[in-house]
PDB file of C-alpha atoms in Angstrom:
ATOM      1  CA  UNK T   1       0.000   0.000   0.000  1.00 73.00           C
ATOM      2  CA  UNK T   2       2.930   2.290   0.734  1.00 80.00           C
ATOM      3  CA  UNK T   3       4.253   2.086  -2.831  1.00 80.00           C
ATOM      4  CA  UNK T   4       0.799   2.748  -4.301  1.00 87.00           C
ATOM      5  CA  UNK T   5       0.567   5.884  -2.156  1.00 87.00           C
ATOM      6  CA  UNK T   6       4.026   6.997  -3.336  1.00 86.00           C
ATOM      7  CA  UNK T   7       3.095   6.413  -6.979  1.00 86.00           C
ATOM      8  CA  UNK T   8      -0.113   8.381  -6.400  1.00 89.00           C
ATOM      9  CA  UNK T   9       1.792  11.318  -4.929  1.00 89.00           C
ATOM     10  CA  UNK T  10       4.277  11.402  -7.801  1.00 88.00           C
ATOM     11  CA  UNK T  11       1.536  11.081 -10.431  1.00 90.00           C
ATOM     12  CA  UNK T  12      -0.556  13.767  -8.716  1.00 91.00           C
ATOM     13  CA  UNK T  13       2.386  16.164  -8.851  1.00 92.00           C
ATOM     14  CA  UNK T  14       2.979  15.256 -12.516  1.00 91.00           C
ATOM     15  CA  UNK T  15      -0.696  15.787 -13.327  1.00 94.00           C
ATOM     16  CA  UNK T  16      -0.799  19.107 -11.487  1.00 93.00           C
ATOM     17  CA  UNK T  17       2.315  20.276 -13.365  1.00 93.00           C
ATOM     18  CA  UNK T  18       0.598  19.361 -16.658  1.00 93.00           C
ATOM     19  CA  UNK T  19      -2.413  21.443 -15.628  1.00 94.00           C
ATOM     20  CA  UNK T  20      -0.159  24.373 -14.750  1.00 93.00           C
ATOM     21  CA  UNK T  21       1.681  24.025 -18.070  1.00 91.00           C
ATOM     22  CA  UNK T  22      -1.594  24.094 -19.999  1.00 92.00           C
ATOM     23  CA  UNK T  23      -2.778  27.354 -18.387  1.00 93.00           C
ATOM     24  CA  UNK T  24       0.513  29.232 -18.615  1.00 89.00           C
ATOM     25  CA  UNK T  25       0.544  31.856 -21.362  1.00 90.00           C
ATOM     26  CA  UNK T  26       4.069  30.756 -22.390  1.00 88.00           C
ATOM     27  CA  UNK T  27       5.730  27.445 -23.065  1.00 88.00           C
ATOM     28  CA  UNK T  28       7.351  25.853 -20.017  1.00 88.00           C
ATOM     29  CA  UNK T  29       8.079  22.129 -19.608  1.00 89.00           C
ATOM     30  CA  UNK T  30       5.662  20.373 -17.275  1.00 89.00           C
ATOM     31  CA  UNK T  31       8.447  18.073 -16.080  1.00 88.00           C
ATOM     32  CA  UNK T  32      10.430  21.050 -14.785  1.00 91.00           C
ATOM     33  CA  UNK T  33       7.289  22.457 -13.173  1.00 92.00           C
ATOM     34  CA  UNK T  34       6.750  19.078 -11.497  1.00 91.00           C
ATOM     35  CA  UNK T  35      10.286  19.028 -10.103  1.00 90.00           C
ATOM     36  CA  UNK T  36       9.835  22.560  -8.779  1.00 93.00           C
ATOM     37  CA  UNK T  37       6.507  21.603  -7.183  1.00 93.00           C
ATOM     38  CA  UNK T  38       8.017  18.510  -5.582  1.00 90.00           C
ATOM     39  CA  UNK T  39      10.933  20.565  -4.259  1.00 91.00           C
ATOM     40  CA  UNK T  40       8.583  23.197  -2.834  1.00 93.00           C
ATOM     41  CA  UNK T  41       6.434  20.510  -1.173  1.00 91.00           C
ATOM     42  CA  UNK T  42       9.500  18.862   0.361  1.00 90.00           C
ATOM     43  CA  UNK T  43      11.097  22.158   1.451  1.00 91.00           C
ATOM     44  CA  UNK T  44       7.845  23.451   2.959  1.00 92.00           C
ATOM     45  CA  UNK T  45       7.249  20.224   4.854  1.00 89.00           C
ATOM     46  CA  UNK T  46       4.023  19.444   3.002  1.00 90.00           C
ATOM     47  CA  UNK T  47       5.652  16.173   1.934  1.00 86.00           C
ATOM     48  CA  UNK T  48       8.321  14.249   3.760  1.00 87.00           C
ATOM     49  CA  UNK T  49      11.061  12.390   1.933  1.00 85.00           C
ATOM     50  CA  UNK T  50       9.567   9.123   3.200  1.00 84.00           C
ATOM     51  CA  UNK T  51       6.419   9.863   1.177  1.00 83.00           C
ATOM     52  CA  UNK T  52       8.264   9.457  -2.130  1.00 85.00           C
ATOM     53  CA  UNK T  53      11.667   7.950  -1.311  1.00 82.00           C
ATOM     54  CA  UNK T  54      11.183   4.332  -2.420  1.00 85.00           C
ATOM     55  CA  UNK T  55       9.385   5.123  -5.669  1.00 83.00           C
ATOM     56  CA  UNK T  56      11.750   7.994  -6.536  1.00 81.00           C
ATOM     57  CA  UNK T  57      14.698   5.686  -5.879  1.00 84.00           C
ATOM     58  CA  UNK T  58      13.214   3.066  -8.176  1.00 84.00           C
ATOM     59  CA  UNK T  59      12.648   5.622 -10.934  1.00 81.00           C
ATOM     60  CA  UNK T  60      16.194   6.954 -10.603  1.00 81.00           C
ATOM     61  CA  UNK T  61      17.694   3.461 -10.686  1.00 84.00           C
ATOM     62  CA  UNK T  62      15.781   2.661 -13.885  1.00 82.00           C
ATOM     63  CA  UNK T  63      16.161   6.019 -15.589  1.00 80.00           C
ATOM     64  CA  UNK T  64      17.926   4.540 -18.628  1.00 79.00           C
ATOM     65  CA  UNK T  65      14.721   2.657 -19.464  1.00 78.00           C
ATOM     66  CA  UNK T  66      12.948   5.982 -20.087  1.00 77.00           C
ATOM     67  CA  UNK T  67      15.480   6.988 -22.760  1.00 77.00           C
ATOM     68  CA  UNK T  68      14.721   3.993 -24.992  1.00 79.00           C
ATOM     69  CA  UNK T  69      11.732   5.643 -26.771  1.00 77.00           C
ATOM     70  CA  UNK T  70      13.823   8.739 -27.518  1.00 74.00           C
ATOM     71  CA  UNK T  71      16.617   6.578 -28.920  1.00 75.00           C
ATOM     72  CA  UNK T  72      14.205   4.654 -31.104  1.00 78.00           C
ATOM     73  CA  UNK T  73      12.676   7.904 -32.365  1.00 78.00           C
ATOM     74  CA  UNK T  74      16.093   9.096 -33.501  1.00 79.00           C
ATOM     75  CA  UNK T  75      16.290   6.078 -35.812  1.00 80.00           C
ATOM     76  CA  UNK T  76      12.988   7.158 -37.412  1.00 82.00           C
ATOM     77  CA  UNK T  77      14.561  10.492 -38.392  1.00 82.00           C
ATOM     78  CA  UNK T  78      17.984   9.149 -39.382  1.00 81.00           C
ATOM     79  CA  UNK T  79      17.473  10.247 -43.010  1.00 83.00           C
ATOM     80  CA  UNK T  80      17.122  13.851 -41.890  1.00 82.00           C
ATOM     81  CA  UNK T  81      19.829  13.673 -39.240  1.00 82.00           C
ATOM     82  CA  UNK T  82      22.546  11.977 -41.311  1.00 84.00           C
ATOM     83  CA  UNK T  83      23.265  15.231 -43.154  1.00 87.00           C
ATOM     84  CA  UNK T  84      24.026  16.922 -39.826  1.00 87.00           C
ATOM     85  CA  UNK T  85      25.743  13.994 -38.098  1.00 85.00           C
ATOM     86  CA  UNK T  86      29.140  15.692 -37.730  1.00 90.00           C
ATOM     87  CA  UNK T  87      27.610  18.848 -36.270  1.00 92.00           C
ATOM     88  CA  UNK T  88      25.467  16.829 -33.883  1.00 88.00           C
ATOM     89  CA  UNK T  89      28.468  14.817 -32.643  1.00 90.00           C
ATOM     90  CA  UNK T  90      30.506  18.007 -32.152  1.00 95.00           C
ATOM     91  CA  UNK T  91      27.645  19.629 -30.221  1.00 95.00           C
ATOM     92  CA  UNK T  92      27.296  16.494 -28.045  1.00 92.00           C
ATOM     93  CA  UNK T  93      31.025  16.460 -27.260  1.00 96.00           C
ATOM     94  CA  UNK T  94      31.159  20.178 -26.437  1.00 97.00           C
ATOM     95  CA  UNK T  95      28.000  20.083 -24.322  1.00 96.00           C
ATOM     96  CA  UNK T  96      29.301  17.025 -22.430  1.00 95.00           C
ATOM     97  CA  UNK T  97      32.590  18.783 -21.668  1.00 97.00           C
ATOM     98  CA  UNK T  98      30.735  21.909 -20.518  1.00 97.00           C
ATOM     99  CA  UNK T  99      28.394  19.817 -18.343  1.00 96.00           C
ATOM    100  CA  UNK T 100      31.309  17.936 -16.737  1.00 97.00           C
ATOM    101  CA  UNK T 101      33.168  21.201 -16.100  1.00 97.00           C
ATOM    102  CA  UNK T 102      30.192  23.011 -14.587  1.00 97.00           C
ATOM    103  CA  UNK T 103      29.357  19.972 -12.444  1.00 96.00           C
ATOM    104  CA  UNK T 104      32.950  19.691 -11.191  1.00 96.00           C
ATOM    105  CA  UNK T 105      33.118  23.372 -10.289  1.00 96.00           C
ATOM    106  CA  UNK T 106      29.694  23.225  -8.643  1.00 96.00           C
ATOM    107  CA  UNK T 107      30.786  20.315  -6.472  1.00 95.00           C
ATOM    108  CA  UNK T 108      34.060  22.052  -5.572  1.00 96.00           C
ATOM    109  CA  UNK T 109      32.246  25.262  -4.621  1.00 95.00           C
ATOM    110  CA  UNK T 110      29.672  23.349  -2.594  1.00 94.00           C
ATOM    111  CA  UNK T 111      32.377  21.453  -0.693  1.00 95.00           C
ATOM    112  CA  UNK T 112      34.226  24.712   0.030  1.00 94.00           C
ATOM    113  CA  UNK T 113      31.014  26.366   1.172  1.00 92.00           C
ATOM    114  CA  UNK T 114      30.180  23.433   3.447  1.00 92.00           C
ATOM    115  CA  UNK T 115      33.708  23.417   4.924  1.00 92.00           C
ATOM    116  CA  UNK T 116      33.540  27.151   5.640  1.00 90.00           C
ATOM    117  CA  UNK T 117      30.129  26.701   7.204  1.00 86.00           C
ATOM    118  CA  UNK T 118      31.472  23.940   9.471  1.00 85.00           C
ATOM    119  CA  UNK T 119      34.403  26.136  10.527  1.00 87.00           C
ATOM    120  CA  UNK T 120      32.070  28.955  11.553  1.00 80.00           C
ATOM    121  CA  UNK T 121      29.949  26.672  13.735  1.00 74.00           C
TER     122      UNK T 121
END
C-alpha cells in the first residue's frame, strides 16, 4: 500500500504540473514544473522524503529505461539527421565537456562552502 501511495503522490504532482503548463501563457516544460513543485512541497514540509523515497529511488535506478523511446525515435529520423551527423556529434562532445566542467566546479564550490560553514559553527 505504501508504494501505491508513493506512486499516487508522484503522479498527482505530474498531473498538477501538466495542468499548470496548460494554463501558462508561455511554453514551459511540465516536467520542470513538477520538479519545482516537488521541491517546494519537500522544502515546505508538506511532503516528507519518506512519502516518495522508495518510488523515486526506483525511478532513478531505472532512468535509462525511459530513454529507450527517444533513442528509437532518432532512428525514425535518421534520413534527416545523417546530413548533420558531424555537427550533432561536435555539439554532443562540447555540451558534455561543458556539463562535466560546470558539475565539477559546482561540487568544488559546494564542498568549500560546506567546509567554511562547518568552521564557523
